mmCIF file of C-alpha atoms in Angstrom:
data_model
loop_
_atom_site.group_PDB
_atom_site.id
_atom_site.type_symbol
_atom_site.label_atom_id
_atom_site.label_comp_id
_atom_site.label_asym_id
_atom_site.label_seq_id
_atom_site.Cartn_x
_atom_site.Cartn_y
_atom_site.Cartn_z
ATOM 1 C CA UNK A 47 -33.669 13.380 0.769
ATOM 2 C CA UNK A 48 -30.186 12.906 -0.643
ATOM 3 C CA UNK A 49 -27.159 12.773 1.338
ATOM 4 C CA UNK A 50 -23.814 14.345 -0.046
ATOM 5 C CA UNK A 51 -21.265 11.718 -0.003
ATOM 6 C CA UNK A 52 -18.296 13.444 -1.916
ATOM 7 C CA UNK A 53 -16.115 16.351 -1.291
ATOM 8 C CA UNK A 54 -16.920 19.356 -3.530
ATOM 9 C CA UNK A 55 -14.490 19.867 -6.385
ATOM 10 C CA UNK A 56 -13.788 16.191 -7.207
ATOM 11 C CA UNK A 57 -13.092 15.325 -10.641
ATOM 12 C CA UNK A 58 -16.435 14.121 -12.223
ATOM 13 C CA UNK A 59 -14.841 10.886 -13.211
ATOM 14 C CA UNK A 60 -14.259 9.957 -9.627
ATOM 15 C CA UNK A 61 -16.799 7.201 -8.690
ATOM 16 C CA UNK A 62 -18.174 7.247 -5.076
ATOM 17 C CA UNK A 63 -20.573 4.392 -4.435
ATOM 18 C CA UNK A 64 -23.821 5.782 -2.555
ATOM 19 C CA UNK A 65 -22.830 3.924 0.503
ATOM 20 C CA UNK A 66 -19.175 5.203 0.421
ATOM 21 C CA UNK A 67 -17.929 8.547 1.821
ATOM 22 C CA UNK A 68 -15.121 10.626 0.285
ATOM 23 C CA UNK A 69 -14.299 13.750 2.413
ATOM 24 C CA UNK A 70 -11.106 14.508 0.590
ATOM 25 C CA UNK A 71 -10.942 16.726 -2.588
ATOM 26 C CA UNK A 72 -7.514 15.382 -3.543
ATOM 27 C CA UNK A 73 -8.549 12.195 -5.383
ATOM 28 C CA UNK A 74 -7.400 11.597 -8.841
ATOM 29 C CA UNK A 75 -9.329 11.051 -11.938
ATOM 30 C CA UNK A 76 -11.175 7.759 -12.563
ATOM 31 C CA UNK A 77 -10.533 6.525 -8.904
ATOM 32 C CA UNK A 78 -13.391 4.242 -7.672
ATOM 33 C CA UNK A 79 -14.405 4.306 -3.999
ATOM 34 C CA UNK A 80 -16.884 1.502 -3.098
ATOM 35 C CA UNK A 81 -19.662 0.815 -0.483
ATOM 36 C CA UNK A 82 -18.561 1.710 3.194
ATOM 37 C CA UNK A 83 -15.245 2.890 2.101
ATOM 38 C CA UNK A 84 -14.319 6.072 3.759
ATOM 39 C CA UNK A 85 -11.532 8.581 2.608
ATOM 40 C CA UNK A 86 -10.933 11.463 5.226
ATOM 41 C CA UNK A 87 -10.332 14.902 4.407
ATOM 42 C CA UNK A 88 -6.574 15.527 3.849
ATOM 43 C CA UNK A 89 -5.940 12.183 2.308
ATOM 44 C CA UNK A 90 -4.329 12.178 -1.055
ATOM 45 C CA UNK A 91 -5.319 9.421 -3.456
ATOM 46 C CA UNK A 92 -3.975 9.219 -6.829
ATOM 47 C CA UNK A 93 -5.666 8.527 -10.381
ATOM 48 C CA UNK A 94 -7.222 5.197 -11.433
ATOM 49 C CA UNK A 95 -7.182 3.845 -7.879
ATOM 50 C CA UNK A 96 -9.719 1.223 -6.562
ATOM 51 C CA UNK A 97 -10.865 1.179 -2.901
ATOM 52 C CA UNK A 98 -12.697 -1.784 -1.926
ATOM 53 C CA UNK A 99 -15.561 -2.013 0.469
ATOM 54 C CA UNK A 100 -14.947 -1.012 4.041
ATOM 55 C CA UNK A 101 -11.486 0.372 3.164
ATOM 56 C CA UNK A 102 -10.330 3.324 5.400
ATOM 57 C CA UNK A 103 -7.771 5.966 4.391
ATOM 58 C CA UNK A 104 -7.075 8.569 7.113
ATOM 59 C CA UNK A 105 -6.124 12.232 6.556
ATOM 60 C CA UNK A 106 -2.397 12.443 5.982
ATOM 61 C CA UNK A 107 -2.259 9.229 4.265
ATOM 62 C CA UNK A 108 -0.900 9.405 0.466
ATOM 63 C CA UNK A 109 -1.811 6.721 -2.279
ATOM 64 C CA UNK A 110 0.077 7.043 -5.559
ATOM 65 C CA UNK A 111 -1.663 6.319 -9.151
ATOM 66 C CA UNK A 112 -3.086 2.846 -9.981
ATOM 67 C CA UNK A 113 -3.328 1.582 -6.386
ATOM 68 C CA UNK A 114 -5.574 -1.268 -5.560
ATOM 69 C CA UNK A 115 -6.862 -1.308 -1.955
ATOM 70 C CA UNK A 116 -8.826 -4.420 -1.412
ATOM 71 C CA UNK A 117 -11.630 -4.737 1.205
ATOM 72 C CA UNK A 118 -11.247 -3.702 4.738
ATOM 73 C CA UNK A 119 -7.765 -2.286 4.311
ATOM 74 C CA UNK A 120 -6.752 0.413 6.901
ATOM 75 C CA UNK A 121 -4.237 3.238 5.777
ATOM 76 C CA UNK A 122 -3.302 5.615 8.511
ATOM 77 C CA UNK A 123 -1.805 9.063 8.684
ATOM 78 C CA UNK A 124 1.837 9.146 7.617
ATOM 79 C CA UNK A 125 1.598 6.047 5.311
ATOM 80 C CA UNK A 126 2.777 6.708 1.811
ATOM 81 C CA UNK A 127 1.994 4.069 -0.886
ATOM 82 C CA UNK A 128 3.583 4.763 -4.297
ATOM 83 C CA UNK A 129 2.140 3.893 -7.815
ATOM 84 C CA UNK A 130 0.866 0.457 -8.736
ATOM 85 C CA UNK A 131 0.914 -1.081 -5.369
ATOM 86 C CA UNK A 132 -1.616 -4.070 -4.296
ATOM 87 C CA UNK A 133 -2.855 -4.010 -0.728
ATOM 88 C CA UNK A 134 -4.649 -7.189 -0.110
ATOM 89 C CA UNK A 135 -7.854 -7.709 1.794
ATOM 90 C CA UNK A 136 -7.743 -6.889 5.587
ATOM 91 C CA UNK A 137 -4.103 -5.889 5.606
ATOM 92 C CA UNK A 138 -3.293 -3.116 8.037
ATOM 93 C CA UNK A 139 -0.668 -0.464 8.527
ATOM 94 C CA UNK A 140 0.276 1.029 11.949
ATOM 95 C CA UNK A 141 1.656 4.498 12.759
ATOM 96 C CA UNK A 142 2.405 4.465 16.417
ATOM 97 C CA UNK A 143 4.843 2.152 18.039
ATOM 98 C CA UNK A 144 3.614 2.993 21.757
ATOM 99 C CA UNK A 145 -0.077 3.720 21.408
ATOM 100 C CA UNK A 146 -1.983 4.637 24.638
ATOM 101 C CA UNK A 147 -5.473 6.055 24.998
ATOM 102 C CA UNK A 148 -4.485 8.586 27.597
ATOM 103 C CA UNK A 149 -1.357 9.833 25.720
ATOM 104 C CA UNK A 150 -2.281 10.908 22.272
ATOM 105 C CA UNK A 151 0.503 11.786 19.922
ATOM 106 C CA UNK A 152 0.531 14.836 17.557
ATOM 107 C CA UNK A 153 0.704 13.954 13.918
ATOM 108 C CA UNK A 154 4.230 14.854 13.494
ATOM 109 C CA UNK A 155 5.018 12.219 16.492
ATOM 110 C CA UNK A 156 3.610 9.317 14.355
ATOM 111 C CA UNK A 157 6.083 7.088 12.644
ATOM 112 C CA UNK A 158 6.037 7.199 8.733
ATOM 113 C CA UNK A 159 5.971 4.026 6.518
ATOM 114 C CA UNK A 160 6.908 3.742 2.811
ATOM 115 C CA UNK A 161 5.558 1.204 0.333
ATOM 116 C CA UNK A 162 7.549 1.564 -2.934
ATOM 117 C CA UNK A 163 6.191 1.370 -6.517
ATOM 118 C CA UNK A 164 4.938 -2.083 -7.676
ATOM 119 C CA UNK A 165 4.904 -3.704 -4.174
ATOM 120 C CA UNK A 166 2.358 -6.245 -3.056
ATOM 121 C CA UNK A 167 1.141 -6.584 0.533
ATOM 122 C CA UNK A 168 -0.916 -9.779 0.991
ATOM 123 C CA UNK A 169 -4.290 -10.477 2.732
ATOM 124 C CA UNK A 170 -4.124 -10.113 6.513
ATOM 125 C CA UNK A 171 -0.499 -8.748 6.664
ATOM 126 C CA UNK A 172 0.277 -6.271 9.252
ATOM 127 C CA UNK A 173 3.039 -3.530 8.485
ATOM 128 C CA UNK A 174 4.540 -2.064 11.656
ATOM 129 C CA UNK A 175 5.264 1.419 11.165
ATOM 130 C CA UNK A 176 8.712 2.878 10.307
ATOM 131 C CA UNK A 177 9.521 0.409 7.592
ATOM 132 C CA UNK A 178 9.974 0.745 3.880
ATOM 133 C CA UNK A 179 8.705 -2.054 1.649
ATOM 134 C CA UNK A 180 10.794 -1.987 -1.605
ATOM 135 C CA UNK A 181 9.973 -1.819 -5.255
ATOM 136 C CA UNK A 182 8.228 -4.939 -6.487
ATOM 137 C CA UNK A 183 8.625 -6.578 -3.102
ATOM 138 C CA UNK A 184 6.161 -9.222 -1.965
ATOM 139 C CA UNK A 185 4.826 -9.475 1.690
ATOM 140 C CA UNK A 186 2.981 -12.890 1.900
ATOM 141 C CA UNK A 187 -0.416 -13.155 3.424
ATOM 142 C CA UNK A 188 -0.609 -13.212 7.171
ATOM 143 C CA UNK A 189 3.108 -11.783 7.407
ATOM 144 C CA UNK A 190 4.125 -9.274 10.123
ATOM 145 C CA UNK A 191 6.485 -6.713 8.657
ATOM 146 C CA UNK A 192 8.880 -5.377 11.474
ATOM 147 C CA UNK A 193 11.815 -4.231 9.281
ATOM 148 C CA UNK A 194 12.645 -2.907 5.918
ATOM 149 C CA UNK A 195 11.891 -5.186 2.827
ATOM 150 C CA UNK A 196 14.387 -5.028 0.055
ATOM 151 C CA UNK A 197 13.258 -4.527 -3.629
ATOM 152 C CA UNK A 198 12.036 -7.763 -5.220
ATOM 153 C CA UNK A 199 12.073 -9.624 -1.803
ATOM 154 C CA UNK A 200 9.555 -12.220 -0.839
ATOM 155 C CA UNK A 201 8.985 -12.037 2.925
ATOM 156 C CA UNK A 202 6.633 -14.378 4.964
ATOM 157 C CA UNK A 203 6.199 -15.169 8.648
ATOM 158 C CA UNK A 204 6.069 -13.485 11.997
ATOM 159 C CA UNK A 205 8.277 -11.586 11.996
ATOM 160 C CA UNK A 206 8.554 -11.399 8.307
ATOM 161 C CA UNK A 207 11.710 -12.872 6.779
ATOM 162 C CA UNK A 208 12.976 -13.064 3.248
ATOM 163 C CA UNK A 209 12.267 -16.541 1.853
ATOM 164 C CA UNK A 210 12.918 -15.653 -1.822
ATOM 165 C CA UNK A 211 13.000 -13.179 -4.626
ATOM 166 C CA UNK A 212 10.153 -12.081 -7.077
ATOM 167 C CA UNK A 213 10.061 -10.629 -10.446
ATOM 168 C CA UNK A 214 8.335 -7.396 -11.424
ATOM 169 C CA UNK A 215 5.512 -9.492 -12.791
ATOM 170 C CA UNK A 216 4.920 -11.116 -9.345
ATOM 171 C CA UNK A 217 6.285 -14.559 -9.843
ATOM 172 C CA UNK A 218 8.702 -16.170 -7.629
ATOM 173 C CA UNK A 219 12.188 -16.265 -9.248
ATOM 174 C CA UNK A 220 14.065 -19.418 -9.466
ATOM 175 C CA UNK A 221 17.586 -20.260 -8.080
ATOM 176 C CA UNK A 222 19.273 -18.573 -11.112
ATOM 177 C CA UNK A 223 17.128 -15.550 -10.442
ATOM 178 C CA UNK A 224 15.219 -16.062 -13.700
ATOM 179 C CA UNK A 225 11.462 -15.784 -14.353
ATOM 180 C CA UNK A 226 9.160 -17.526 -16.853
ATOM 181 C CA UNK A 227 8.162 -14.124 -18.215
ATOM 182 C CA UNK A 228 11.791 -13.632 -19.644
ATOM 183 C CA UNK A 229 13.157 -11.284 -17.148
ATOM 184 C CA UNK A 230 16.402 -12.320 -15.421
ATOM 185 C CA UNK A 231 18.156 -10.633 -12.464
ATOM 186 C CA UNK A 232 21.456 -10.549 -10.463
ATOM 187 C CA UNK A 233 22.500 -9.749 -6.911
ATOM 188 C CA UNK A 234 24.380 -6.657 -6.306
ATOM 189 C CA UNK A 235 26.082 -7.489 -2.986
ATOM 190 C CA UNK A 236 23.845 -9.605 -0.749
ATOM 191 C CA UNK A 237 20.544 -7.705 -0.761
ATOM 192 C CA UNK A 238 19.965 -5.593 -3.975
ATOM 193 C CA UNK A 239 18.400 -7.331 -6.944
ATOM 194 C CA UNK A 240 18.889 -5.655 -10.449
ATOM 195 C CA UNK A 241 17.233 -6.713 -13.680
ATOM 196 C CA UNK A 242 19.693 -7.894 -16.347
ATOM 197 C CA UNK A 243 17.442 -8.903 -19.121
ATOM 198 C CA UNK A 244 13.826 -9.252 -20.378
ATOM 199 C CA UNK A 245 11.006 -6.728 -20.847
ATOM 200 C CA UNK A 246 11.167 -3.381 -19.229
#
């Protein structure tokens, strides 16, 4: 006896492992959902994504295109992840600042979180709800993010603090804000990094 493990109407190019479960019909073409991963009804997952074993995407969560979700990542309702984001193994989002079993909140009372295009969130990091992680930012493994992370910032620790800047390619920038890949940056004010040279 076969068990249906994918929502009706999914693009035929969407791969769902026989031991995975995809209840959402809003999954983009060529996305892969691996063993024991679970995408709930109402979740939005873009094209060309990869959801590793034991990943969980709750209804109301939104993933853009070309997002990598490594094993055991938890993406809850009201979390929005833009295109080309890397979510490292066992990292976790939250969506409630004051959870209590006896006082469940309505979905509109949950606190949204945004991860901007090209960002990386390292293994075992925790992202406390209500923050924005900027474009091409890099959250180090094990960090606990409790406030907004600027574009291109490298943050680490608990609570996470900026310890440097990273290039769009992911390498740490030197003191001159230059990267081995040829990109160079400059600071606008004290917290905004702008690319001034190198590949787009």
